C-alpha cells in the first residue's frame, strides 16, 4: 500500500490564516471530485473559519473524560474505517488527552499516512522542536506542545501562510482571532511587533532552507552542473594558516550584504599525512565560522584548485574567497599558485575574491618532517647559533671589546647555548656546549692558547657550563616532543571523529573509504582482502590505486581485521604510531563492506519481489487480456468457415475487419509485453545517433486515426541524440494513450520546444486527467487509470515509454493540462554542439 502524502500549511503565529487556507484547499478538492473529509479542525469561534466548514463532511470526534471534564479528540479509528482520499487534521503539534490512541497528534497523522490517506495539516513555526529555545528567547514563552522537525521536513508539500505583523495586529484588533476581552493582553504581550517580526523571519528562513533542499535534489536528479545564483553562497578556501580568520570575517561581511547569504569554509587536505595543517588553527577557524553562522567542511583532494572548484559548484556557490599567497616571489617559479589557478578556471558563474592579509608574501616555510620534534628551519637556525655563534663571539671578544673577565665570558657563551637549545633542541645545544667550552679553554682560560687549565676553579666553572647547557637542551627537547604528540593526537581524533560520523550516516562507500586511507597515509595503493578460511586464497573485496596487493605478505603494511580479512597497503612502511589510526580505518572498512553486501542482498530481494509481482500480473494479463482478442478472432474465423450460413459481402468484410483489429491488438499487446521484458532484464541497448524530431514523430502516429492528432514540431529545433526506434515507440505509446482518453472530437496536440541542452516533446490531451497522487502510479507496469475497460490493454504502454526514455538518458513525467486533461512531457538530450536551423520554410508543420 502506497504511503499517503502530507501537506503542511506553516505560519509564523496564530491567526495568519493557516486553517482558512487549509479549508479553502479542501473546498477546491471537493469541487474536483476528491473524497475529502474533516478529521479534526478547530475553528476557535472565528466566524469566517467556521463558515468554511460548511459543505465539508466532518468525522465525529471521540469524547474522552479526564479529571471530571469531557474533551473531544480526533477519532483515528473512525477515520481509518472511513478511508477518505484526503483528511484535514488541524494543529499538528497538539498533545492528546490521556487515554487517547497516541500521545501526540502528529503520531495520529503518521498512522493515517501509513494507511494511504493523504493528510493536510497546519503548524506554527514556534512549535518546531529545534526552535524551542530561540522562540523562548524572543517571546519569553516556552512552547509545551512541539513536533519533531523531521516530521515536518518529510512533508511532500510545505506552504507558507504569510502575513505582515501590522496586518496580523489589525486582524487581532478587529476581533477576528481572539475574543475582545483578550485582545489588549495579546497585543501587548505575545503579539508585539518585534515578536511577530522575529517569528516571521524564522518561518521565512526555515522555509527557504527547505526550498534549498528541493533545489539541491532537483539539480542532482537532472545533473545540473551550472551554478544557479538563487542566493549568495560564499565558499572560503582555508589552508590552515593564520590568515584564515581574516578570510572568514571578510566572507561574513560579504554575505551580510545580500539577503540569505551563507558562508561555507572548506579546508582541502592533501594526501601527505596527518600533519598537513595546524589542527589547533583549524579548530579555531572552525569555531569562528560557526560563531558567524557558517559551516565548516573538510575535503580530501589531490589537486587543490580542482577540488575547491568542484566543491563550490557542488554546493551551488556564487563566490569564492581566497587569501593572497604566502609564497615569496622566487617560489612562483614552481607554478602560478592556487589563487591564480582558481580565478582562471572558475568561469563566468563564479566570482573569486583575493583578500590581502598580514601573512602575504612572508613565505610558507619549509615542509615539516613527520619525525621532527621541531621545525626544520628551527633546527637549522639552532645549528647556526650553536656552532657559528661561539666562533663569532670569540672573534668579537678577542679583537673588538676589551677583556670582561672569565665569568662574563662564560655567561655570554652560556647564552648562546641556551639560544641554540631553544631553537634547535638537544643536539645543537650539545654541540654549542662542546664548541663553547673548547673556545673558552683555548682563548680565555689561563694559560691561553693551550688546553691546559691551571686553576681548578675554572674546571668546575666549565663543567657547570656544560651541565646547564645539557639540562636546558633536554627540557626544550621534551617540551617539543610533548607538543608534537599533542598535535598528532588532536589530528588523529579529528580524523577518527569525521570517519565515524560519515560511516554511521552511511555517507562513505568502500572505495571512498579506501581512497581516504591512501591519501591520509600517503600510500600508493590500498586493498581490502578476505578469504573464507585459513587455507583458502585471498580475494580482493575492494581496492584503490595502481597495482594493489593480492596478499598481505606482499604488502608494505598489513592490518588484520578479524581472522579472515586484512587491509593491505603498499608504498612505504608506516611508523608504529600510525597503526592505531590505521586499525580504526580497517575496522570501519569491514563495517562498510558488510553494509554494502546487506544492501545488495536487500536490492536483490526487492528485485525478486518485483519480478514476482510482474509475473503475477503477466499471468493475469495473459489469462484475460490476450484471450479476449483471440476469442474474437476465433469467433470471426469460425463464422466465415461455417457452411450453414451464407454471408453477404458486407458481413464478410465486417468479420474480416474484426479479425484484423484483433490481430492488431494482439500485436500491440505482445509487443508491449516483450518491451517490458527487455526493460526488466536490462537488455535494452539504445543505438544513439543524432536525428531531427520531425523525422521520427510523424512516423509514430500511424497507429491512431487520422485527424485525431495536431502536430506542432518547429523545424528550427536542434537535433536530438536518441535511438530513433525507441523514440518512435515511446511517442507512439504516449499518443495512443492520449487519443484513447480524449473526448470525441478533441484532437491531441503533440508539440516540441528547446530549453538549454534539452528538447521537450509534449503530448497534450483534454481527457479526465489524473490526480497528483496517481501521476507516478500510471507509469508502473500493468496499471490502468480509472474505468478503462478490461480489453483496453494490459497497462504497459506508459511503463514502456518511460523505460525507453530513461534508456536514452531522457525523462518522462505527467503534468496537468491547463483547463483540464493530462500532458505527458518527454525530455530528450540535445545533440552535442547542435544549434537551431533556420530554413526559409514555415516554422511549423501541422497535420
GROMACS .gro file of C-alpha atoms in nm, residues 151-603:
model
  453
  151UNK     CA    1   0.811   1.506   1.078
  152UNK     CA    2   0.765   1.844   0.913
  153UNK     CA    3   1.066   1.806   0.682
  154UNK     CA    4   0.929   1.477   0.549
  155UNK     CA    5   0.617   1.655   0.424
  156UNK     CA    6   0.560   1.630   0.049
  157UNK     CA    7   0.448   1.995   0.036
  158UNK     CA    8   0.505   2.284   0.276
  159UNK     CA    9   0.317   2.605   0.203
  160UNK     CA   10   0.399   2.921   0.396
  161UNK     CA   11   0.096   3.123   0.503
  162UNK     CA   12   0.250   3.468   0.546
  163UNK     CA   13   0.113   3.795   0.682
  164UNK     CA   14   0.289   4.113   0.787
  165UNK     CA   15   0.295   4.191   1.163
  166UNK     CA   16   0.093   4.507   1.107
  167UNK     CA   17  -0.183   4.322   0.918
  168UNK     CA   18  -0.193   4.049   1.183
  169UNK     CA   19  -0.225   4.303   1.463
  170UNK     CA   20  -0.511   4.470   1.272
  171UNK     CA   21  -0.688   4.136   1.244
  172UNK     CA   22  -0.635   4.092   1.617
  173UNK     CA   23  -0.772   4.439   1.693
  174UNK     CA   24  -1.083   4.371   1.483
  175UNK     CA   25  -1.160   4.063   1.691
  176UNK     CA   26  -1.102   3.815   1.409
  177UNK     CA   27  -0.864   3.599   1.615
  178UNK     CA   28  -0.942   3.626   1.988
  179UNK     CA   29  -1.239   3.747   2.186
  180UNK     CA   30  -1.249   4.122   2.257
  181UNK     CA   31  -1.163   4.076   2.628
  182UNK     CA   32  -0.833   3.908   2.534
  183UNK     CA   33  -0.723   4.137   2.254
  184UNK     CA   34  -0.542   4.402   2.460
  185UNK     CA   35  -0.341   4.147   2.658
  186UNK     CA   36  -0.242   3.960   2.341
  187UNK     CA   37  -0.136   4.277   2.157
  188UNK     CA   38   0.081   4.394   2.446
  189UNK     CA   39   0.245   4.057   2.510
  190UNK     CA   40   0.287   3.781   2.255
  191UNK     CA   41   0.166   3.977   1.951
  192UNK     CA   42   0.408   4.266   1.984
  193UNK     CA   43   0.552   4.391   1.651
  194UNK     CA   44   0.905   4.281   1.745
  195UNK     CA   45   0.793   3.929   1.839
  196UNK     CA   46   0.591   3.887   1.521
  197UNK     CA   47   0.873   4.020   1.302
  198UNK     CA   48   1.124   3.779   1.457
  199UNK     CA   49   0.885   3.483   1.426
  200UNK     CA   50   0.814   3.575   1.066
  201UNK     CA   51   1.186   3.582   0.991
  202UNK     CA   52   1.223   3.237   1.150
  203UNK     CA   53   0.945   3.099   0.931
  204UNK     CA   54   1.083   3.255   0.613
  205UNK     CA   55   1.436   3.126   0.679
  206UNK     CA   56   1.313   2.777   0.767
  207UNK     CA   57   1.107   2.752   0.451
  208UNK     CA   58   1.398   2.896   0.249
  209UNK     CA   59   1.621   2.615   0.376
  210UNK     CA   60   1.355   2.364   0.277
  211UNK     CA   61   1.336   2.517  -0.071
  212UNK     CA   62   1.714   2.495  -0.090
  213UNK     CA   63   1.694   2.121  -0.019
  214UNK     CA   64   1.440   2.079  -0.300
  215UNK     CA   65   1.669   2.277  -0.533
  216UNK     CA   66   1.970   2.063  -0.445
  217UNK     CA   67   1.772   1.743  -0.508
  218UNK     CA   68   1.648   1.878  -0.842
  219UNK     CA   69   2.000   1.979  -0.954
  220UNK     CA   70   2.130   1.636  -0.856
  221UNK     CA   71   1.850   1.444  -1.031
  222UNK     CA   72   1.879   1.648  -1.351
  223UNK     CA   73   2.262   1.660  -1.340
  224UNK     CA   74   2.273   2.040  -1.347
  225UNK     CA   75   2.638   2.145  -1.320
  226UNK     CA   76   2.595   2.516  -1.387
  227UNK     CA   77   2.562   2.745  -1.088
  228UNK     CA   78   2.221   2.899  -1.025
  229UNK     CA   79   2.269   3.216  -0.825
  230UNK     CA   80   1.941   3.192  -0.638
  231UNK     CA   81   2.115   3.315  -0.321
  232UNK     CA   82   2.460   3.432  -0.225
  233UNK     CA   83   2.662   3.131  -0.113
  234UNK     CA   84   3.026   3.211  -0.038
  235UNK     CA   85   3.299   2.946  -0.015
  236UNK     CA   86   3.611   3.034   0.186
  237UNK     CA   87   3.926   2.838   0.098
  238UNK     CA   88   4.138   2.771   0.407
  239UNK     CA   89   4.498   2.649   0.424
  240UNK     CA   90   4.526   2.607   0.799
  241UNK     CA   91   4.734   2.925   0.825
  242UNK     CA   92   4.660   3.226   1.048
  243UNK     CA   93   4.523   3.427   0.754
  244UNK     CA   94   4.212   3.205   0.759
  245UNK     CA   95   4.050   3.413   1.031
  246UNK     CA   96   4.075   3.726   0.814
  247UNK     CA   97   3.921   3.545   0.518
  248UNK     CA   98   3.630   3.412   0.725
  249UNK     CA   99   3.544   3.755   0.864
  250UNK     CA  100   3.567   3.911   0.517
  251UNK     CA  101   3.336   3.644   0.373
  252UNK     CA  102   3.087   3.700   0.654
  253UNK     CA  103   3.075   4.071   0.568
  254UNK     CA  104   3.014   3.985   0.202
  255UNK     CA  105   2.731   3.751   0.300
  256UNK     CA  106   2.565   4.021   0.510
  257UNK     CA  107   2.527   4.244   0.203
  258UNK     CA  108   2.279   4.005   0.044
  259UNK     CA  109   1.963   3.860   0.198
  260UNK     CA  110   2.001   3.497   0.294
  261UNK     CA  111   2.378   3.486   0.235
  262UNK     CA  112   2.561   3.176   0.350
  263UNK     CA  113   2.929   3.113   0.431
  264UNK     CA  114   3.093   2.772   0.380
  265UNK     CA  115   3.452   2.739   0.495
  266UNK     CA  116   3.639   2.446   0.338
  267UNK     CA  117   3.980   2.302   0.419
  268UNK     CA  118   4.116   2.076   0.144
  269UNK     CA  119   4.373   1.832   0.280
  270UNK     CA  120   4.647   1.695   0.062
  271UNK     CA  121   4.747   1.331   0.076
  272UNK     CA  122   5.065   1.400   0.276
  273UNK     CA  123   4.978   1.252   0.615
  274UNK     CA  124   4.811   1.362   0.933
  275UNK     CA  125   5.009   1.681   0.996
  276UNK     CA  126   4.933   1.865   0.672
  277UNK     CA  127   4.800   2.168   0.865
  278UNK     CA  128   4.785   2.301   1.218
  279UNK     CA  129   4.498   2.121   1.396
  280UNK     CA  130   4.490   2.397   1.656
  281UNK     CA  131   4.448   2.672   1.398
  282UNK     CA  132   4.184   2.474   1.209
  283UNK     CA  133   3.990   2.421   1.532
  284UNK     CA  134   3.998   2.797   1.599
  285UNK     CA  135   3.878   2.873   1.245
  286UNK     CA  136   3.603   2.610   1.268
  287UNK     CA  137   3.475   2.776   1.586
  288UNK     CA  138   3.494   3.121   1.426
  289UNK     CA  139   3.298   3.030   1.114
  290UNK     CA  140   3.030   2.852   1.318
  291UNK     CA  141   3.001   3.154   1.550
  292UNK     CA  142   2.942   3.371   1.242
  293UNK     CA  143   2.661   3.143   1.126
  294UNK     CA  144   2.856   2.948   0.862
  295UNK     CA  145   2.958   2.586   0.824
  296UNK     CA  146   3.298   2.414   0.817
  297UNK     CA  147   3.385   2.137   0.571
  298UNK     CA  148   3.686   1.904   0.547
  299UNK     CA  149   3.761   1.772   0.195
  300UNK     CA  150   4.033   1.541   0.066
  301UNK     CA  151   4.174   1.637  -0.274
  302UNK     CA  152   4.488   1.567  -0.473
  303UNK     CA  153   4.463   1.888  -0.678
  304UNK     CA  154   4.369   2.181  -0.454
  305UNK     CA  155   4.222   2.419  -0.721
  306UNK     CA  156   4.017   2.141  -0.884
  307UNK     CA  157   3.886   2.014  -0.551
  308UNK     CA  158   3.794   2.367  -0.442
  309UNK     CA  159   3.606   2.441  -0.766
  310UNK     CA  160   3.428   2.105  -0.755
  311UNK     CA  161   3.315   2.173  -0.400
  312UNK     CA  162   3.197   2.525  -0.488
  313UNK     CA  163   2.995   2.404  -0.787
  314UNK     CA  164   2.860   2.113  -0.586
  315UNK     CA  165   2.709   2.346  -0.324
  316UNK     CA  166   2.589   2.595  -0.590
  317UNK     CA  167   2.820   2.870  -0.461
  318UNK     CA  168   2.830   3.213  -0.620
  319UNK     CA  169   3.158   3.346  -0.476
  320UNK     CA  170   3.495   3.211  -0.362
  321UNK     CA  171   3.713   3.395  -0.111
  322UNK     CA  172   4.086   3.316  -0.109
  323UNK     CA  173   4.385   3.476   0.056
  324UNK     CA  174   4.678   3.626  -0.134
  325UNK     CA  175   4.953   3.365  -0.149
  326UNK     CA  176   5.204   3.349   0.134
  327UNK     CA  177   5.476   3.240  -0.107
  328UNK     CA  178   5.779   3.458  -0.171
  329UNK     CA  179   5.847   3.590  -0.518
  330UNK     CA  180   6.104   3.326  -0.616
  331UNK     CA  181   5.864   3.045  -0.522
  332UNK     CA  182   5.635   3.132  -0.815
  333UNK     CA  183   5.879   2.956  -1.047
  334UNK     CA  184   5.709   2.632  -0.933
  335UNK     CA  185   5.364   2.739  -1.059
  336UNK     CA  186   5.105   3.018  -1.060
  337UNK     CA  187   4.956   2.925  -0.723
  338UNK     CA  188   4.609   2.821  -0.607
  339UNK     CA  189   4.451   3.169  -0.623
  340UNK     CA  190   4.553   3.238  -0.981
  341UNK     CA  191   4.451   2.889  -1.096
  342UNK     CA  192   4.109   2.910  -0.932
  343UNK     CA  193   4.046   3.256  -1.078
  344UNK     CA  194   4.143   3.134  -1.425
  345UNK     CA  195   3.928   2.818  -1.419
  346UNK     CA  196   3.627   2.947  -1.225
  347UNK     CA  197   3.434   3.055  -1.533
  348UNK     CA  198   3.178   3.336  -1.561
  349UNK     CA  199   2.939   3.193  -1.299
  350UNK     CA  200   3.180   3.214  -1.002
  351UNK     CA  201   3.331   3.534  -0.861
  352UNK     CA  202   3.674   3.492  -0.699
  353UNK     CA  203   3.794   3.738  -0.432
  354UNK     CA  204   4.165   3.752  -0.341
  355UNK     CA  205   4.198   3.909   0.004
  356UNK     CA  206   4.520   4.065   0.131
  357UNK     CA  207   4.639   3.981   0.483
  358UNK     CA  208   4.937   4.023   0.714
  359UNK     CA  209   5.095   3.691   0.613
  360UNK     CA  210   5.100   3.767   0.238
  361UNK     CA  211   5.444   3.728   0.083
  362UNK     CA  212   5.615   3.615   0.404
  363UNK     CA  213   5.677   3.265   0.274
  364UNK     CA  214   5.522   2.937   0.362
  365UNK     CA  215   5.832   2.796   0.528
  366UNK     CA  216   5.999   2.462   0.463
  367UNK     CA  217   5.796   2.141   0.481
  368UNK     CA  218   5.760   1.990   0.825
  369UNK     CA  219   5.904   1.640   0.853
  370UNK     CA  220   5.673   1.389   1.019
  371UNK     CA  221   5.950   1.267   1.251
  372UNK     CA  222   6.076   1.611   1.354
  373UNK     CA  223   6.013   1.736   1.705
  374UNK     CA  224   6.081   2.091   1.589
  375UNK     CA  225   6.051   2.259   1.254
  376UNK     CA  226   6.339   2.210   1.008
  377UNK     CA  227   6.406   2.581   0.992
  378UNK     CA  228   6.438   2.597   1.370
  379UNK     CA  229   6.686   2.308   1.368
  380UNK     CA  230   6.896   2.482   1.102
  381UNK     CA  231   6.899   2.807   1.298
  382UNK     CA  232   6.984   2.612   1.613
  383UNK     CA  233   7.295   2.463   1.450
  384UNK     CA  234   7.397   2.801   1.312
  385UNK     CA  235   7.365   2.967   1.655
  386UNK     CA  236   7.518   2.669   1.838
  387UNK     CA  237   7.827   2.632   1.614
  388UNK     CA  238   7.869   2.963   1.436
  389UNK     CA  239   7.763   3.177   1.733
  390UNK     CA  240   8.055   3.081   1.965
  391UNK     CA  241   8.306   3.147   1.685
  392UNK     CA  242   8.165   3.494   1.615
  393UNK     CA  243   8.151   3.570   1.988
  394UNK     CA  244   8.515   3.464   2.030
  395UNK     CA  245   8.619   3.692   1.743
  396UNK     CA  246   8.425   3.979   1.898
  397UNK     CA  247   8.570   3.931   2.247
  398UNK     CA  248   8.930   3.891   2.132
  399UNK     CA  249   8.957   4.165   1.872
  400UNK     CA  250   8.689   4.428   1.930
  401UNK     CA  251   8.597   4.458   2.301
  402UNK     CA  252   8.837   4.469   2.596
  403UNK     CA  253   8.853   4.178   2.839
  404UNK     CA  254   8.536   4.149   3.052
  405UNK     CA  255   8.653   3.865   3.273
  406UNK     CA  256   8.620   3.488   3.250
  407UNK     CA  257   8.287   3.480   3.442
  408UNK     CA  258   8.121   3.719   3.199
  409UNK     CA  259   8.273   3.533   2.903
  410UNK     CA  260   8.118   3.208   3.028
  411UNK     CA  261   7.778   3.377   3.073
  412UNK     CA  262   7.789   3.503   2.715
  413UNK     CA  263   7.876   3.157   2.580
  414UNK     CA  264   7.603   3.006   2.800
  415UNK     CA  265   7.353   3.249   2.648
  416UNK     CA  266   7.439   3.118   2.300
  417UNK     CA  267   7.399   2.760   2.420
  418UNK     CA  268   7.056   2.836   2.568
  419UNK     CA  269   6.954   3.008   2.243
  420UNK     CA  270   7.069   2.705   2.043
  421UNK     CA  271   6.865   2.479   2.272
  422UNK     CA  272   6.554   2.691   2.237
  423UNK     CA  273   6.588   2.695   1.859
  424UNK     CA  274   6.725   2.354   1.764
  425UNK     CA  275   6.678   2.128   2.063
  426UNK     CA  276   6.920   1.885   2.220
  427UNK     CA  277   7.189   1.820   1.958
  428UNK     CA  278   7.264   2.182   1.855
  429UNK     CA  279   7.283   2.273   2.226
  430UNK     CA  280   7.528   1.989   2.298
  431UNK     CA  281   7.740   2.097   2.001
  432UNK     CA  282   7.728   2.456   2.127
  433UNK     CA  283   7.837   2.343   2.474
  434UNK     CA  284   8.133   2.147   2.334
  435UNK     CA  285   8.245   2.423   2.096
  436UNK     CA  286   8.195   2.692   2.361
  437UNK     CA  287   8.389   2.501   2.628
  438UNK     CA  288   8.682   2.443   2.389
  439UNK     CA  289   8.690   2.810   2.284
  440UNK     CA  290   8.669   2.924   2.648
  441UNK     CA  291   8.957   2.695   2.740
  442UNK     CA  292   9.175   2.797   2.444
  443UNK     CA  293   9.121   3.173   2.437
  444UNK     CA  294   9.005   3.283   2.783
  445UNK     CA  295   9.125   3.032   3.049
  446UNK     CA  296   9.486   3.079   3.169
  447UNK     CA  297   9.720   2.964   3.032
  448UNK     CA  298   9.564   3.079   2.699
  449UNK     CA  299   9.624   2.911   2.362
  450UNK     CA  300   9.657   2.574   2.533
  451UNK     CA  301   9.405   2.313   2.650
  452UNK     CA  302   9.561   2.309   2.997
  453UNK     CA  303   9.360   2.464   3.283
  454UNK     CA  304   9.577   2.593   3.562
  455UNK     CA  305   9.311   2.693   3.815
  456UNK     CA  306   9.082   2.406   3.939
  457UNK     CA  307   8.801   2.660   3.987
  458UNK     CA  308   8.791   2.714   3.612
  459UNK     CA  309   8.748   2.339   3.561
  460UNK     CA  310   8.440   2.346   3.789
  461UNK     CA  311   8.302   2.651   3.605
  462UNK     CA  312   8.335   2.485   3.263
  463UNK     CA  313   8.174   2.166   3.395
  464UNK     CA  314   7.881   2.367   3.532
  465UNK     CA  315   7.856   2.544   3.196
  466UNK     CA  316   7.827   2.211   3.010
  467UNK     CA  317   7.574   2.075   3.264
  468UNK     CA  318   7.346   2.378   3.238
  469UNK     CA  319   7.358   2.362   2.859
  470UNK     CA  320   7.264   1.994   2.853
  471UNK     CA  321   6.980   2.046   3.104
  472UNK     CA  322   6.824   2.332   2.913
  473UNK     CA  323   6.850   2.141   2.585
  474UNK     CA  324   6.680   1.836   2.739
  475UNK     CA  325   6.390   2.044   2.874
  476UNK     CA  326   6.334   2.213   2.537
  477UNK     CA  327   6.351   1.880   2.354
  478UNK     CA  328   6.097   1.724   2.593
  479UNK     CA  329   5.857   2.017   2.552
  480UNK     CA  330   5.882   1.993   2.172
  481UNK     CA  331   5.815   1.619   2.187
  482UNK     CA  332   5.506   1.668   2.404
  483UNK     CA  333   5.377   1.943   2.174
  484UNK     CA  334   5.425   1.718   1.872
  485UNK     CA  335   5.241   1.432   2.041
  486UNK     CA  336   4.951   1.655   2.145
  487UNK     CA  337   4.913   1.794   1.794
  488UNK     CA  338   4.925   1.446   1.647
  489UNK     CA  339   4.664   1.311   1.888
  490UNK     CA  340   4.437   1.606   1.811
  491UNK     CA  341   4.471   1.537   1.439
  492UNK     CA  342   4.404   1.168   1.493
  493UNK     CA  343   4.093   1.238   1.700
  494UNK     CA  344   3.957   1.475   1.434
  495UNK     CA  345   4.012   1.219   1.159
  496UNK     CA  346   3.851   0.940   1.363
  497UNK     CA  347   3.556   1.163   1.450
  498UNK     CA  348   3.493   1.254   1.086
  499UNK     CA  349   3.540   0.892   0.982
  500UNK     CA  350   3.299   0.752   1.240
  501UNK     CA  351   3.035   1.014   1.166
  502UNK     CA  352   3.046   0.960   0.789
  503UNK     CA  353   3.031   0.581   0.819
  504UNK     CA  354   2.748   0.581   1.073
  505UNK     CA  355   2.548   0.814   0.847
  506UNK     CA  356   2.612   0.580   0.554
  507UNK     CA  357   2.789   0.851   0.352
  508UNK     CA  358   3.106   0.653   0.273
  509UNK     CA  359   3.139   0.379   0.013
  510UNK     CA  360   3.415   0.119   0.040
  511UNK     CA  361   3.614   0.275  -0.245
  512UNK     CA  362   3.586   0.623  -0.092
  513UNK     CA  363   3.700   0.491   0.246
  514UNK     CA  364   4.000   0.312   0.094
  515UNK     CA  365   4.085   0.627  -0.101
  516UNK     CA  366   4.082   0.824   0.223
  517UNK     CA  367   4.322   0.567   0.375
  518UNK     CA  368   4.554   0.604   0.077
  519UNK     CA  369   4.551   0.984   0.091
  520UNK     CA  370   4.582   1.004   0.469
  521UNK     CA  371   4.892   0.783   0.488
  522UNK     CA  372   5.041   0.880   0.151
  523UNK     CA  373   5.029   0.526   0.009
  524UNK     CA  374   5.049   0.406  -0.350
  525UNK     CA  375   4.761   0.159  -0.324
  526UNK     CA  376   4.525   0.015  -0.064
  527UNK     CA  377   4.330  -0.311  -0.086
  528UNK     CA  378   4.083  -0.488   0.143
  529UNK     CA  379   4.150  -0.862   0.122
  530UNK     CA  380   3.942  -1.151   0.254
  531UNK     CA  381   3.924  -1.530   0.245
  532UNK     CA  382   3.681  -1.794   0.365
  533UNK     CA  383   3.928  -1.997   0.574
  534UNK     CA  384   4.295  -2.019   0.666
  535UNK     CA  385   4.376  -2.242   0.368
  536UNK     CA  386   4.178  -2.055   0.101
  537UNK     CA  387   4.348  -1.797  -0.124
  538UNK     CA  388   4.300  -1.426  -0.063
  539UNK     CA  389   4.049  -1.236  -0.276
  540UNK     CA  390   4.023  -0.859  -0.320
  541UNK     CA  391   3.695  -0.712  -0.191
  542UNK     CA  392   3.791  -0.359  -0.295
  543UNK     CA  393   4.099  -0.159  -0.389
  544UNK     CA  394   4.224   0.184  -0.496
  545UNK     CA  395   4.546   0.290  -0.658
  546UNK     CA  396   4.768   0.112  -0.914
  547UNK     CA  397   4.891  -0.244  -0.861
  548UNK     CA  398   4.709  -0.331  -0.537
  549UNK     CA  399   4.846  -0.616  -0.328
  550UNK     CA  400   4.690  -0.959  -0.373
  551UNK     CA  401   4.801  -1.094  -0.034
  552UNK     CA  402   4.906  -0.941   0.300
  553UNK     CA  403   5.252  -1.098   0.267
  554UNK     CA  404   5.331  -0.878  -0.034
  555UNK     CA  405   5.218  -0.554   0.131
  556UNK     CA  406   5.441  -0.294   0.291
  557UNK     CA  407   5.185  -0.262   0.570
  558UNK     CA  408   4.906  -0.506   0.656
  559UNK     CA  409   4.640  -0.462   0.923
  560UNK     CA  410   4.438  -0.774   1.017
  561UNK     CA  411   4.061  -0.736   1.056
  562UNK     CA  412   3.931  -1.043   1.231
  563UNK     CA  413   4.051  -1.389   1.129
  564UNK     CA  414   3.992  -1.381   0.754
  565UNK     CA  415   4.020  -1.018   0.646
  566UNK     CA  416   4.311  -0.775   0.617
  567UNK     CA  417   4.387  -0.424   0.494
  568UNK     CA  418   4.696  -0.426   0.271
  569UNK     CA  419   4.889  -0.106   0.188
  570UNK     CA  420   5.181  -0.059  -0.050
  571UNK     CA  421   5.407   0.241  -0.089
  572UNK     CA  422   5.612   0.274   0.228
  573UNK     CA  423   5.647   0.135   0.578
  574UNK     CA  424   5.439   0.314   0.840
  575UNK     CA  425   5.576   0.403   1.184
  576UNK     CA  426   5.419   0.222   1.477
  577UNK     CA  427   5.233   0.533   1.594
  578UNK     CA  428   5.030   0.540   1.270
  579UNK     CA  429   4.896   0.187   1.311
  580UNK     CA  430   4.641   0.296   1.572
  581UNK     CA  431   4.459   0.516   1.322
  582UNK     CA  432   4.504   0.251   1.052
  583UNK     CA  433   4.333  -0.007   1.276
  584UNK     CA  434   4.029   0.220   1.304
  585UNK     CA  435   4.017   0.258   0.926
  586UNK     CA  436   4.044  -0.119   0.883
  587UNK     CA  437   3.756  -0.186   1.125
  588UNK     CA  438   3.538   0.071   0.951
  589UNK     CA  439   3.624  -0.079   0.611
  590UNK     CA  440   3.492  -0.415   0.729
  591UNK     CA  441   3.172  -0.248   0.853
  592UNK     CA  442   3.122  -0.067   0.521
  593UNK     CA  443   3.178  -0.389   0.326
  594UNK     CA  444   2.919  -0.573   0.536
  595UNK     CA  445   2.669  -0.291   0.491
  596UNK     CA  446   2.720  -0.284   0.115
  597UNK     CA  447   2.660  -0.657   0.093
  598UNK     CA  448   2.348  -0.633   0.306
  599UNK     CA  449   2.225  -0.352   0.084
  600UNK     CA  450   2.296  -0.561  -0.224
  601UNK     CA  451   2.102  -0.853  -0.075
  602UNK     CA  452   1.813  -0.620   0.007
  603UNK     CA  453   1.815  -0.487  -0.352
   0.00000   0.00000   0.00000
